[in-house]
């Protein structure tokens, strides 16, 4: 399935000169369009891009970016969790490419960090009680 998404990439200082985004084309067969690029006062690089390609490649590309140290923020979509529905089964933990879910070893509950979410929608399909919801 083909997808096209707009996301915001935050590059820490040490990554600003590295050709990270170009590897999305070369290694993951994705197309991207830079809509906006600028530096913040803290010399962090900020880039708004539109990425298109196959869902599978998109997920791998996003994982590559986050593993490289790039922080990703979704632009137009927001994913939330319906706390009443979540059973803390943990099915979402391994499928999330940005590690937005974490098991608390003490409480055995699954925490969701919305800040890390890039709205890839993987957890929405995978969550058995349909606790994850997409909003536009
Ligand atoms: S898959 Fe759904 S029910 Fe299970 S922990 Fe994740 S959000 Fe909760
Ligand atoms: S939509 Fe779900 S799987 Fe995708 S990044 Fe957000 S929390 Fe992770």
mmCIF file of N, CA and C and ligand atoms in Angstrom:
data_model
loop_
_atom_site.group_PDB
_atom_site.id
_atom_site.type_symbol
_atom_site.label_atom_id
_atom_site.label_comp_id
_atom_site.label_asym_id
_atom_site.label_seq_id
_atom_site.Cartn_x
_atom_site.Cartn_y
_atom_site.Cartn_z
ATOM 1 N N UNK A 1 0.833 -1.200 0.000
ATOM 2 C CA UNK A 1 0.000 0.000 0.000
ATOM 3 C C UNK A 1 0.876 1.262 0.000
ATOM 4 N N UNK A 2 0.553 2.211 -0.859
ATOM 5 C CA UNK A 2 1.363 3.434 -0.941
ATOM 6 C C UNK A 2 0.846 4.469 0.058
ATOM 7 N N UNK A 3 1.770 5.207 0.663
ATOM 8 C CA UNK A 3 1.375 6.257 1.599
ATOM 9 C C UNK A 3 2.105 7.553 1.254
ATOM 10 N N UNK A 4 1.548 8.647 1.696
ATOM 11 C CA UNK A 4 2.197 9.942 1.529
ATOM 12 C C UNK A 4 1.903 10.738 2.796
ATOM 13 N N UNK A 5 2.965 11.113 3.523
ATOM 14 C CA UNK A 5 2.741 11.800 4.790
ATOM 15 C C UNK A 5 3.638 13.015 4.944
ATOM 16 N N UNK A 6 3.111 13.974 5.663
ATOM 17 C CA UNK A 6 3.901 15.167 5.977
ATOM 18 C C UNK A 6 4.384 15.064 7.410
ATOM 19 N N UNK A 7 5.676 15.193 7.578
ATOM 20 C CA UNK A 7 6.223 15.108 8.930
ATOM 21 C C UNK A 7 7.261 16.199 9.157
ATOM 22 N N UNK A 8 7.545 16.445 10.416
ATOM 23 C CA UNK A 8 8.566 17.431 10.784
ATOM 24 C C UNK A 8 9.769 16.680 11.343
ATOM 25 N N UNK A 9 10.948 16.959 10.804
ATOM 26 C CA UNK A 9 12.176 16.321 11.293
ATOM 27 C C UNK A 9 12.984 17.337 12.090
ATOM 28 N N UNK A 10 13.412 16.933 13.270
ATOM 29 C CA UNK A 10 14.270 17.793 14.099
ATOM 30 C C UNK A 10 15.660 17.171 14.109
ATOM 31 N N UNK A 11 16.639 17.872 13.555
ATOM 32 C CA UNK A 11 18.011 17.365 13.525
ATOM 33 C C UNK A 11 18.842 18.007 14.626
ATOM 34 N N UNK A 12 19.398 17.204 15.526
ATOM 35 C CA UNK A 12 20.305 17.803 16.506
ATOM 36 C C UNK A 12 21.560 18.327 15.795
ATOM 37 N N UNK A 13 22.269 19.249 16.430
ATOM 38 C CA UNK A 13 23.445 19.910 15.829
ATOM 39 C C UNK A 13 24.389 18.936 15.131
ATOM 40 N N UNK A 14 24.703 17.812 15.809
ATOM 41 C CA UNK A 14 25.713 16.899 15.278
ATOM 42 C C UNK A 14 25.277 16.229 13.969
ATOM 43 N N UNK A 15 23.996 16.279 13.647
ATOM 44 C CA UNK A 15 23.511 15.600 12.435
ATOM 45 C C UNK A 15 23.210 16.550 11.284
ATOM 46 N N UNK A 16 23.298 17.847 11.549
ATOM 47 C CA UNK A 16 22.847 18.826 10.563
ATOM 48 C C UNK A 16 23.568 18.691 9.218
ATOM 49 N N UNK A 17 24.864 18.391 9.226
ATOM 50 C CA UNK A 17 25.619 18.315 7.967
ATOM 51 C C UNK A 17 25.596 16.943 7.316
ATOM 52 N N UNK A 18 24.913 16.000 7.929
ATOM 53 C CA UNK A 18 24.943 14.631 7.382
ATOM 54 C C UNK A 18 23.801 14.422 6.372
ATOM 55 N N UNK A 19 24.086 13.683 5.305
ATOM 56 C CA UNK A 19 23.058 13.522 4.250
ATOM 57 C C UNK A 19 22.016 12.460 4.585
ATOM 58 N N UNK A 20 21.451 12.563 5.793
ATOM 59 C CA UNK A 20 20.559 11.522 6.291
ATOM 60 C C UNK A 20 19.294 11.358 5.444
ATOM 61 N N UNK A 21 18.697 12.462 5.094
ATOM 62 C CA UNK A 21 17.425 12.388 4.379
ATOM 63 C C UNK A 21 17.597 11.741 2.997
ATOM 64 N N UNK A 22 18.750 11.943 2.392
ATOM 65 C CA UNK A 22 18.974 11.404 1.055
ATOM 66 C C UNK A 22 19.037 9.884 1.046
ATOM 67 N N UNK A 23 19.357 9.317 2.175
ATOM 68 C CA UNK A 23 19.389 7.848 2.248
ATOM 69 C C UNK A 23 17.984 7.251 2.171
ATOM 70 N N UNK A 24 16.980 8.070 2.444
ATOM 71 C CA UNK A 24 15.593 7.592 2.323
ATOM 72 C C UNK A 24 15.300 7.200 0.878
ATOM 73 N N UNK A 25 15.892 7.948 -0.044
ATOM 74 C CA UNK A 25 15.693 7.680 -1.468
ATOM 75 C C UNK A 25 16.506 6.465 -1.868
ATOM 76 N N UNK A 26 17.774 6.480 -1.489
ATOM 77 C CA UNK A 26 18.721 5.460 -1.916
ATOM 78 C C UNK A 26 18.420 4.095 -1.284
ATOM 79 N N UNK A 27 18.244 4.067 0.015
ATOM 80 C CA UNK A 27 18.122 2.783 0.716
ATOM 81 C C UNK A 27 16.685 2.303 0.888
ATOM 82 N N UNK A 28 15.727 3.222 0.896
ATOM 83 C CA UNK A 28 14.353 2.811 1.204
ATOM 84 C C UNK A 28 13.368 3.123 0.081
ATOM 85 N N UNK A 29 13.916 3.574 -1.040
ATOM 86 C CA UNK A 29 13.078 3.760 -2.218
ATOM 87 C C UNK A 29 11.891 4.706 -1.971
ATOM 88 N N UNK A 30 12.138 5.735 -1.171
ATOM 89 C CA UNK A 30 11.068 6.688 -0.858
ATOM 90 C C UNK A 30 11.298 7.984 -1.631
ATOM 91 N N UNK A 31 10.236 8.680 -1.888
ATOM 92 C CA UNK A 31 10.379 9.995 -2.510
ATOM 93 C C UNK A 31 10.121 11.032 -1.429
ATOM 94 N N UNK A 32 10.850 12.119 -1.494
ATOM 95 C CA UNK A 32 10.537 13.152 -0.508
ATOM 96 C C UNK A 32 10.617 14.528 -1.125
ATOM 97 N N UNK A 33 9.874 15.419 -0.527
ATOM 98 C CA UNK A 33 9.760 16.770 -1.010
ATOM 99 C C UNK A 33 9.960 17.680 0.200
ATOM 100 N N UNK A 34 10.968 18.531 0.156
ATOM 101 C CA UNK A 34 11.206 19.423 1.305
ATOM 102 C C UNK A 34 10.292 20.646 1.190
ATOM 103 N N UNK A 35 9.424 20.803 2.156
ATOM 104 C CA UNK A 35 8.462 21.906 2.106
ATOM 105 C C UNK A 35 9.006 23.145 2.825
ATOM 106 N N UNK A 36 9.853 22.909 3.793
ATOM 107 C CA UNK A 36 10.394 24.012 4.599
ATOM 108 C C UNK A 36 11.649 23.508 5.303
ATOM 109 N N UNK A 37 12.682 24.337 5.405
ATOM 110 C CA UNK A 37 13.878 23.928 6.149
ATOM 111 C C UNK A 37 14.496 25.155 6.796
ATOM 112 N N UNK A 38 14.779 25.080 8.068
ATOM 113 C CA UNK A 38 15.409 26.218 8.733
ATOM 114 C C UNK A 38 16.116 25.777 10.011
ATOM 115 N N UNK A 39 16.895 26.690 10.575
ATOM 116 C CA UNK A 39 17.596 26.419 11.832
ATOM 117 C C UNK A 39 16.894 27.146 12.962
ATOM 118 N N UNK A 40 16.826 26.508 14.104
ATOM 119 C CA UNK A 40 16.264 27.174 15.267
ATOM 120 C C UNK A 40 17.393 27.955 15.966
ATOM 121 N N UNK A 41 17.045 28.699 16.988
ATOM 122 C CA UNK A 41 18.060 29.480 17.721
ATOM 123 C C UNK A 41 19.107 28.588 18.361
ATOM 124 N N UNK A 42 18.724 27.379 18.691
ATOM 125 C CA UNK A 42 19.669 26.441 19.330
ATOM 126 C C UNK A 42 20.505 25.702 18.287
ATOM 127 N N UNK A 43 20.428 26.141 17.010
ATOM 128 C CA UNK A 43 21.160 25.525 15.894
ATOM 129 C C UNK A 43 20.692 24.105 15.595
ATOM 130 N N UNK A 44 19.460 23.824 15.993
ATOM 131 C CA UNK A 44 18.857 22.552 15.610
ATOM 132 C C UNK A 44 18.286 22.744 14.197
ATOM 133 N N UNK A 45 18.461 21.740 13.338
ATOM 134 C CA UNK A 45 17.887 21.834 11.999
ATOM 135 C C UNK A 45 16.452 21.359 12.019
ATOM 136 N N UNK A 46 15.583 22.075 11.319
ATOM 137 C CA UNK A 46 14.179 21.700 11.297
ATOM 138 C C UNK A 46 13.724 21.596 9.848
ATOM 139 N N UNK A 47 13.101 20.504 9.506
ATOM 140 C CA UNK A 47 12.711 20.296 8.123
ATOM 141 C C UNK A 47 11.298 19.728 8.067
ATOM 142 N N UNK A 48 10.452 20.351 7.258
ATOM 143 C CA UNK A 48 9.110 19.806 7.047
ATOM 144 C C UNK A 48 9.148 19.101 5.699
ATOM 145 N N UNK A 49 8.885 17.806 5.686
ATOM 146 C CA UNK A 49 8.952 17.088 4.420
ATOM 147 C C UNK A 49 7.704 16.248 4.176
ATOM 148 N N UNK A 50 7.502 15.965 2.916
ATOM 149 C CA UNK A 50 6.446 15.047 2.540
ATOM 150 C C UNK A 50 7.148 13.806 2.028
ATOM 151 N N UNK A 51 6.853 12.669 2.613
ATOM 152 C CA UNK A 51 7.481 11.417 2.177
ATOM 153 C C UNK A 51 6.426 10.528 1.544
ATOM 154 N N UNK A 52 6.761 9.947 0.418
ATOM 155 C CA UNK A 52 5.837 9.013 -0.220
ATOM 156 C C UNK A 52 6.553 7.730 -0.587
ATOM 157 N N UNK A 53 5.805 6.655 -0.555
ATOM 158 C CA UNK A 53 6.359 5.350 -0.925
ATOM 159 C C UNK A 53 5.490 4.245 -0.369
ATOM 160 N N UNK A 54 5.979 3.037 -0.466
ATOM 161 C CA UNK A 54 5.239 1.901 0.068
ATOM 162 C C UNK A 54 5.258 1.946 1.599
ATOM 163 N N UNK A 55 4.151 1.557 2.221
ATOM 164 C CA UNK A 55 4.042 1.590 3.683
ATOM 165 C C UNK A 55 5.215 0.898 4.383
ATOM 166 N N UNK A 56 5.565 -0.268 3.839
ATOM 167 C CA UNK A 56 6.653 -1.049 4.404
ATOM 168 C C UNK A 56 7.978 -0.266 4.416
ATOM 169 N N UNK A 57 8.273 0.374 3.285
ATOM 170 C CA UNK A 57 9.496 1.175 3.176
ATOM 171 C C UNK A 57 9.416 2.425 4.045
ATOM 172 N N UNK A 58 8.214 2.984 4.125
ATOM 173 C CA UNK A 58 8.014 4.170 4.956
ATOM 174 C C UNK A 58 8.337 3.849 6.418
ATOM 175 N N UNK A 59 7.827 2.705 6.891
ATOM 176 C CA UNK A 59 8.076 2.314 8.283
ATOM 177 C C UNK A 59 9.571 2.106 8.529
ATOM 178 N N UNK A 60 10.243 1.465 7.560
ATOM 179 C CA UNK A 60 11.691 1.227 7.714
ATOM 180 C C UNK A 60 12.456 2.547 7.681
ATOM 181 N N UNK A 61 12.043 3.437 6.784
ATOM 182 C CA UNK A 61 12.703 4.744 6.675
ATOM 183 C C UNK A 61 12.566 5.546 7.959
ATOM 184 N N UNK A 62 11.361 5.501 8.560
ATOM 185 C CA UNK A 62 11.116 6.222 9.812
ATOM 186 C C UNK A 62 11.976 5.632 10.930
ATOM 187 N N UNK A 63 12.074 4.315 10.935
ATOM 188 C CA UNK A 63 12.902 3.670 11.960
ATOM 189 C C UNK A 63 14.360 4.094 11.794
ATOM 190 N N UNK A 64 14.823 4.139 10.543
ATOM 191 C CA UNK A 64 16.195 4.553 10.273
ATOM 192 C C UNK A 64 16.438 5.988 10.776
ATOM 193 N N UNK A 65 15.495 6.874 10.496
ATOM 194 C CA UNK A 65 15.656 8.271 10.918
ATOM 195 C C UNK A 65 15.735 8.380 12.439
ATOM 196 N N UNK A 66 14.820 7.703 13.125
ATOM 197 C CA UNK A 66 14.822 7.820 14.592
ATOM 198 C C UNK A 66 16.069 7.173 15.186
ATOM 199 N N UNK A 67 16.514 6.073 14.589
ATOM 200 C CA UNK A 67 17.732 5.430 15.099
ATOM 201 C C UNK A 67 18.961 6.299 14.853
ATOM 202 N N UNK A 68 18.896 7.144 13.828
ATOM 203 C CA UNK A 68 20.010 8.047 13.547
ATOM 204 C C UNK A 68 20.044 9.229 14.510
ATOM 205 N N UNK A 69 18.958 9.427 15.249
ATOM 206 C CA UNK A 69 18.932 10.528 16.215
ATOM 207 C C UNK A 69 18.040 11.676 15.801
ATOM 208 N N UNK A 70 17.297 11.487 14.703
ATOM 209 C CA UNK A 70 16.390 12.539 14.244
ATOM 210 C C UNK A 70 15.070 12.390 15.004
ATOM 211 N N UNK A 71 14.551 13.498 15.504
ATOM 212 C CA UNK A 71 13.262 13.451 16.203
ATOM 213 C C UNK A 71 12.172 13.777 15.189
ATOM 214 N N UNK A 72 11.122 12.985 15.187
ATOM 215 C CA UNK A 72 10.088 13.138 14.173
ATOM 216 C C UNK A 72 8.775 13.522 14.808
ATOM 217 N N UNK A 73 8.110 14.464 14.168
ATOM 218 C CA UNK A 73 6.830 14.928 14.689
ATOM 219 C C UNK A 73 5.817 14.877 13.551
ATOM 220 N N UNK A 74 4.662 14.387 13.852
ATOM 221 C CA UNK A 74 3.623 14.307 12.837
ATOM 222 C C UNK A 74 3.019 15.689 12.619
ATOM 223 N N UNK A 75 2.680 16.003 11.392
ATOM 224 C CA UNK A 75 2.200 17.349 11.103
ATOM 225 C C UNK A 75 0.679 17.478 11.173
ATOM 226 N N UNK A 76 -0.010 16.551 10.588
ATOM 227 C CA UNK A 76 -1.447 16.773 10.437
ATOM 228 C C UNK A 76 -2.308 15.754 11.166
ATOM 229 N N UNK A 77 -1.684 14.750 11.750
ATOM 230 C CA UNK A 77 -2.492 13.732 12.379
ATOM 231 C C UNK A 77 -2.047 13.535 13.821
ATOM 232 N N UNK A 78 -2.975 13.138 14.614
ATOM 233 C CA UNK A 78 -2.631 12.898 15.997
ATOM 234 C C UNK A 78 -3.215 11.547 16.410
ATOM 235 N N UNK A 79 -2.390 10.749 17.068
ATOM 236 C CA UNK A 79 -2.848 9.445 17.523
ATOM 237 C C UNK A 79 -2.964 9.491 19.040
ATOM 238 N N UNK A 80 -4.112 9.073 19.525
ATOM 239 C CA UNK A 80 -4.321 9.076 20.975
ATOM 240 C C UNK A 80 -4.749 7.677 21.423
ATOM 241 N N UNK A 81 -4.672 7.464 22.703
ATOM 242 C CA UNK A 81 -5.090 6.169 23.244
ATOM 243 C C UNK A 81 -6.334 6.348 24.109
ATOM 244 N N UNK A 82 -7.283 5.517 23.874
ATOM 245 C CA UNK A 82 -8.480 5.503 24.712
ATOM 246 C C UNK A 82 -8.133 4.674 25.952
ATOM 247 N N UNK A 83 -7.888 5.373 27.040
ATOM 248 C CA UNK A 83 -7.386 4.706 28.247
ATOM 249 C C UNK A 83 -8.378 3.684 28.814
ATOM 250 N N UNK A 84 -9.653 3.929 28.564
ATOM 251 C CA UNK A 84 -10.669 2.984 29.066
ATOM 252 C C UNK A 84 -10.583 1.641 28.342
ATOM 253 N N UNK A 85 -10.141 1.706 27.093
ATOM 254 C CA UNK A 85 -10.117 0.472 26.295
ATOM 255 C C UNK A 85 -8.815 -0.317 26.418
ATOM 256 N N UNK A 86 -7.698 0.371 26.662
ATOM 257 C CA UNK A 86 -6.395 -0.304 26.683
ATOM 258 C C UNK A 86 -6.329 -1.362 27.785
ATOM 259 N N UNK A 87 -5.918 -2.559 27.403
ATOM 260 C CA UNK A 87 -5.816 -3.661 28.371
ATOM 261 C C UNK A 87 -4.357 -3.903 28.771
ATOM 262 N N UNK A 88 -3.431 -3.066 28.236
ATOM 263 C CA UNK A 88 -1.998 -3.181 28.537
ATOM 264 C C UNK A 88 -1.451 -4.553 28.144
ATOM 265 N N UNK A 89 -1.923 -5.018 27.000
ATOM 266 C CA UNK A 89 -1.506 -6.340 26.510
ATOM 267 C C UNK A 89 -0.088 -6.310 25.941
ATOM 268 N N UNK A 90 0.384 -5.137 25.489
ATOM 269 C CA UNK A 90 1.756 -5.024 24.985
ATOM 270 C C UNK A 90 1.925 -5.303 23.501
ATOM 271 N N UNK A 91 0.841 -5.596 22.784
ATOM 272 C CA UNK A 91 0.957 -5.924 21.354
ATOM 273 C C UNK A 91 1.549 -4.769 20.538
ATOM 274 N N UNK A 92 1.351 -3.553 20.994
ATOM 275 C CA UNK A 92 1.820 -2.384 20.242
ATOM 276 C C UNK A 92 3.321 -2.120 20.426
ATOM 277 N N UNK A 93 3.917 -2.649 21.469
ATOM 278 C CA UNK A 93 5.301 -2.265 21.810
ATOM 279 C C UNK A 93 6.287 -2.585 20.693
ATOM 280 N N UNK A 94 6.251 -3.797 20.178
ATOM 281 C CA UNK A 94 7.260 -4.171 19.172
ATOM 282 C C UNK A 94 6.957 -3.636 17.781
ATOM 283 N N UNK A 95 5.708 -3.330 17.490
ATOM 284 C CA UNK A 95 5.421 -2.886 16.125
ATOM 285 C C UNK A 95 5.629 -1.384 15.913
ATOM 286 N N UNK A 96 5.705 -0.615 16.975
ATOM 287 C CA UNK A 96 5.855 0.837 16.822
ATOM 288 C C UNK A 96 7.280 1.180 16.374
ATOM 289 N N UNK A 97 7.455 1.810 15.199
ATOM 290 C CA UNK A 97 8.799 2.095 14.693
ATOM 291 C C UNK A 97 9.548 3.174 15.480
ATOM 292 N N UNK A 98 8.822 3.957 16.289
ATOM 293 C CA UNK A 98 9.493 5.036 17.007
ATOM 294 C C UNK A 98 9.546 4.792 18.522
ATOM 295 N N UNK A 99 9.228 3.570 18.936
ATOM 296 C CA UNK A 99 9.268 3.206 20.347
ATOM 297 C C UNK A 99 8.432 4.133 21.227
ATOM 298 N N UNK A 100 7.205 4.384 20.765
ATOM 299 C CA UNK A 100 6.324 5.262 21.539
ATOM 300 C C UNK A 100 5.669 4.544 22.724
ATOM 301 N N UNK A 101 5.772 3.228 22.740
ATOM 302 C CA UNK A 101 5.182 2.458 23.851
ATOM 303 C C UNK A 101 6.295 1.849 24.698
ATOM 304 N N UNK A 102 6.050 1.804 25.977
ATOM 305 C CA UNK A 102 7.066 1.265 26.878
ATOM 306 C C UNK A 102 6.361 0.546 28.027
ATOM 307 N N UNK A 103 6.871 -0.615 28.347
ATOM 308 C CA UNK A 103 6.279 -1.357 29.464
ATOM 309 C C UNK A 103 6.930 -0.885 30.762
ATOM 310 N N UNK A 104 6.105 -0.471 31.692
ATOM 311 C CA UNK A 104 6.625 -0.092 32.996
ATOM 312 C C UNK A 104 6.833 -1.388 33.792
ATOM 313 N N UNK A 105 8.089 -1.724 34.117
ATOM 314 C CA UNK A 105 8.349 -3.006 34.770
ATOM 315 C C UNK A 105 7.716 -3.125 36.161
ATOM 316 N N UNK A 106 7.458 -2.009 36.787
ATOM 317 C CA UNK A 106 6.875 -2.069 38.129
ATOM 318 C C UNK A 106 5.367 -2.284 38.103
ATOM 319 N N UNK A 107 4.707 -1.456 37.303
ATOM 320 C CA UNK A 107 3.244 -1.539 37.285
ATOM 321 C C UNK A 107 2.734 -2.541 36.256
ATOM 322 N N UNK A 108 3.627 -2.967 35.327
ATOM 323 C CA UNK A 108 3.247 -3.877 34.217
ATOM 324 C C UNK A 108 2.225 -3.221 33.296
ATOM 325 N N UNK A 109 2.231 -1.919 33.296
ATOM 326 C CA UNK A 109 1.330 -1.201 32.398
ATOM 327 C C UNK A 109 2.138 -0.657 31.225
ATOM 328 N N UNK A 110 1.465 -0.491 30.088
ATOM 329 C CA UNK A 110 2.134 0.016 28.886
ATOM 330 C C UNK A 110 1.912 1.527 28.813
ATOM 331 N N UNK A 111 3.010 2.282 28.820
ATOM 332 C CA UNK A 111 2.890 3.732 28.715
ATOM 333 C C UNK A 111 2.967 4.148 27.250
ATOM 334 N N UNK A 112 2.220 5.171 26.898
ATOM 335 C CA UNK A 112 2.218 5.681 25.528
ATOM 336 C C UNK A 112 2.739 7.115 25.536
ATOM 337 N N UNK A 113 3.794 7.365 24.741
ATOM 338 C CA UNK A 113 4.371 8.710 24.653
ATOM 339 C C UNK A 113 3.978 9.318 23.302
ATOM 340 N N UNK A 114 2.957 10.120 23.331
ATOM 341 C CA UNK A 114 2.415 10.737 22.118
ATOM 342 C C UNK A 114 3.465 11.589 21.382
ATOM 343 N N UNK A 115 4.417 12.145 22.117
ATOM 344 C CA UNK A 115 5.460 12.995 21.525
ATOM 345 C C UNK A 115 6.319 12.227 20.516
ATOM 346 N N UNK A 116 6.452 10.925 20.725
ATOM 347 C CA UNK A 116 7.291 10.116 19.842
ATOM 348 C C UNK A 116 6.530 9.600 18.628
ATOM 349 N N UNK A 117 5.232 9.703 18.675
ATOM 350 C CA UNK A 117 4.386 9.119 17.629
ATOM 351 C C UNK A 117 4.487 9.901 16.322
ATOM 352 N N UNK A 118 4.604 9.177 15.191
ATOM 353 C CA UNK A 118 4.629 9.824 13.877
ATOM 354 C C UNK A 118 3.385 9.444 13.058
ATOM 355 N N UNK A 119 2.386 8.958 13.735
ATOM 356 C CA UNK A 119 1.103 8.650 13.097
ATOM 357 C C UNK A 119 1.216 7.677 11.923
ATOM 358 N N UNK A 120 2.032 6.648 12.084
ATOM 359 C CA UNK A 120 2.174 5.647 11.011
ATOM 360 C C UNK A 120 0.999 4.683 10.977
ATOM 361 N N UNK A 121 0.221 4.677 12.033
ATOM 362 C CA UNK A 121 -1.029 3.901 12.134
ATOM 363 C C UNK A 121 -0.842 2.398 12.351
ATOM 364 N N UNK A 122 0.375 1.959 12.560
ATOM 365 C CA UNK A 122 0.614 0.527 12.763
ATOM 366 C C UNK A 122 -0.105 -0.007 13.996
ATOM 367 N N UNK A 123 -0.072 0.752 15.070
ATOM 368 C CA UNK A 123 -0.677 0.280 16.318
ATOM 369 C C UNK A 123 -2.198 0.267 16.232
ATOM 370 N N UNK A 124 -2.738 1.120 15.386
ATOM 371 C CA UNK A 124 -4.200 1.190 15.272
ATOM 372 C C UNK A 124 -4.744 -0.136 14.759
ATOM 373 N N UNK A 125 -4.038 -0.691 13.765
ATOM 374 C CA UNK A 125 -4.471 -1.979 13.209
ATOM 375 C C UNK A 125 -4.146 -3.126 14.167
ATOM 376 N N UNK A 126 -3.056 -2.980 14.915
ATOM 377 C CA UNK A 126 -2.580 -4.107 15.734
ATOM 378 C C UNK A 126 -3.229 -4.213 17.112
ATOM 379 N N UNK A 127 -3.800 -3.138 17.597
ATOM 380 C CA UNK A 127 -4.337 -3.154 18.961
ATOM 381 C C UNK A 127 -5.623 -3.986 19.054
ATOM 382 N N UNK A 128 -5.599 -5.085 19.802
ATOM 383 C CA UNK A 128 -6.789 -5.965 19.847
ATOM 384 C C UNK A 128 -8.081 -5.258 20.278
ATOM 385 N N UNK A 129 -8.094 -4.454 21.362
ATOM 386 C CA UNK A 129 -9.378 -3.831 21.746
ATOM 387 C C UNK A 129 -9.636 -2.482 21.056
ATOM 388 N N UNK A 130 -8.812 -2.182 20.019
ATOM 389 C CA UNK A 130 -8.994 -0.926 19.267
ATOM 390 C C UNK A 130 -8.926 0.318 20.169
ATOM 391 N N UNK A 131 -7.890 0.345 20.986
ATOM 392 C CA UNK A 131 -7.745 1.478 21.906
ATOM 393 C C UNK A 131 -7.039 2.677 21.249
ATOM 394 N N UNK A 132 -6.291 2.422 20.166
ATOM 395 C CA UNK A 132 -5.548 3.513 19.535
ATOM 396 C C UNK A 132 -6.419 4.181 18.470
ATOM 397 N N UNK A 133 -6.480 5.514 18.527
ATOM 398 C CA UNK A 133 -7.375 6.246 17.636
ATOM 399 C C UNK A 133 -6.629 7.330 16.875
ATOM 400 N N UNK A 134 -7.011 7.506 15.618
ATOM 401 C CA UNK A 134 -6.380 8.517 14.761
ATOM 402 C C UNK A 134 -7.304 9.708 14.613
ATOM 403 N N UNK A 135 -6.744 10.900 14.824
ATOM 404 C CA UNK A 135 -7.543 12.125 14.678
ATOM 405 C C UNK A 135 -6.890 13.029 13.654
ATOM 406 N N UNK A 136 -7.677 13.758 12.901
ATOM 407 C CA UNK A 136 -7.136 14.685 11.904
ATOM 408 C C UNK A 136 -7.359 16.117 12.339
HETATM 409 S S1 LIG B 1 -2.008 -3.034 21.840
HETATM 410 FE FE1 LIG B 1 -3.706 -1.731 22.493
HETATM 411 S S2 LIG B 1 -4.508 -2.702 24.346
HETATM 412 FE FE2 LIG B 1 -2.503 -3.561 23.977
HETATM 413 S S3 LIG B 1 -1.137 -2.259 25.210
HETATM 414 FE FE3 LIG B 1 -1.153 -1.420 23.154
HETATM 415 S S4 LIG B 1 -2.737 0.167 23.215
HETATM 416 FE FE4 LIG B 1 -3.053 -1.146 25.003
HETATM 417 S S1 LIG B 2 0.864 5.409 15.138
HETATM 418 FE FE1 LIG B 2 1.259 3.917 16.730
HETATM 419 S S2 LIG B 2 2.836 2.589 15.880
HETATM 420 FE FE2 LIG B 2 2.825 4.446 14.651
HETATM 421 S S3 LIG B 2 4.335 5.785 15.602
HETATM 422 FE FE3 LIG B 2 2.375 6.291 16.524
HETATM 423 S S4 LIG B 2 2.291 5.069 18.364
HETATM 424 FE FE4 LIG B 2 3.892 4.166 17.061
#
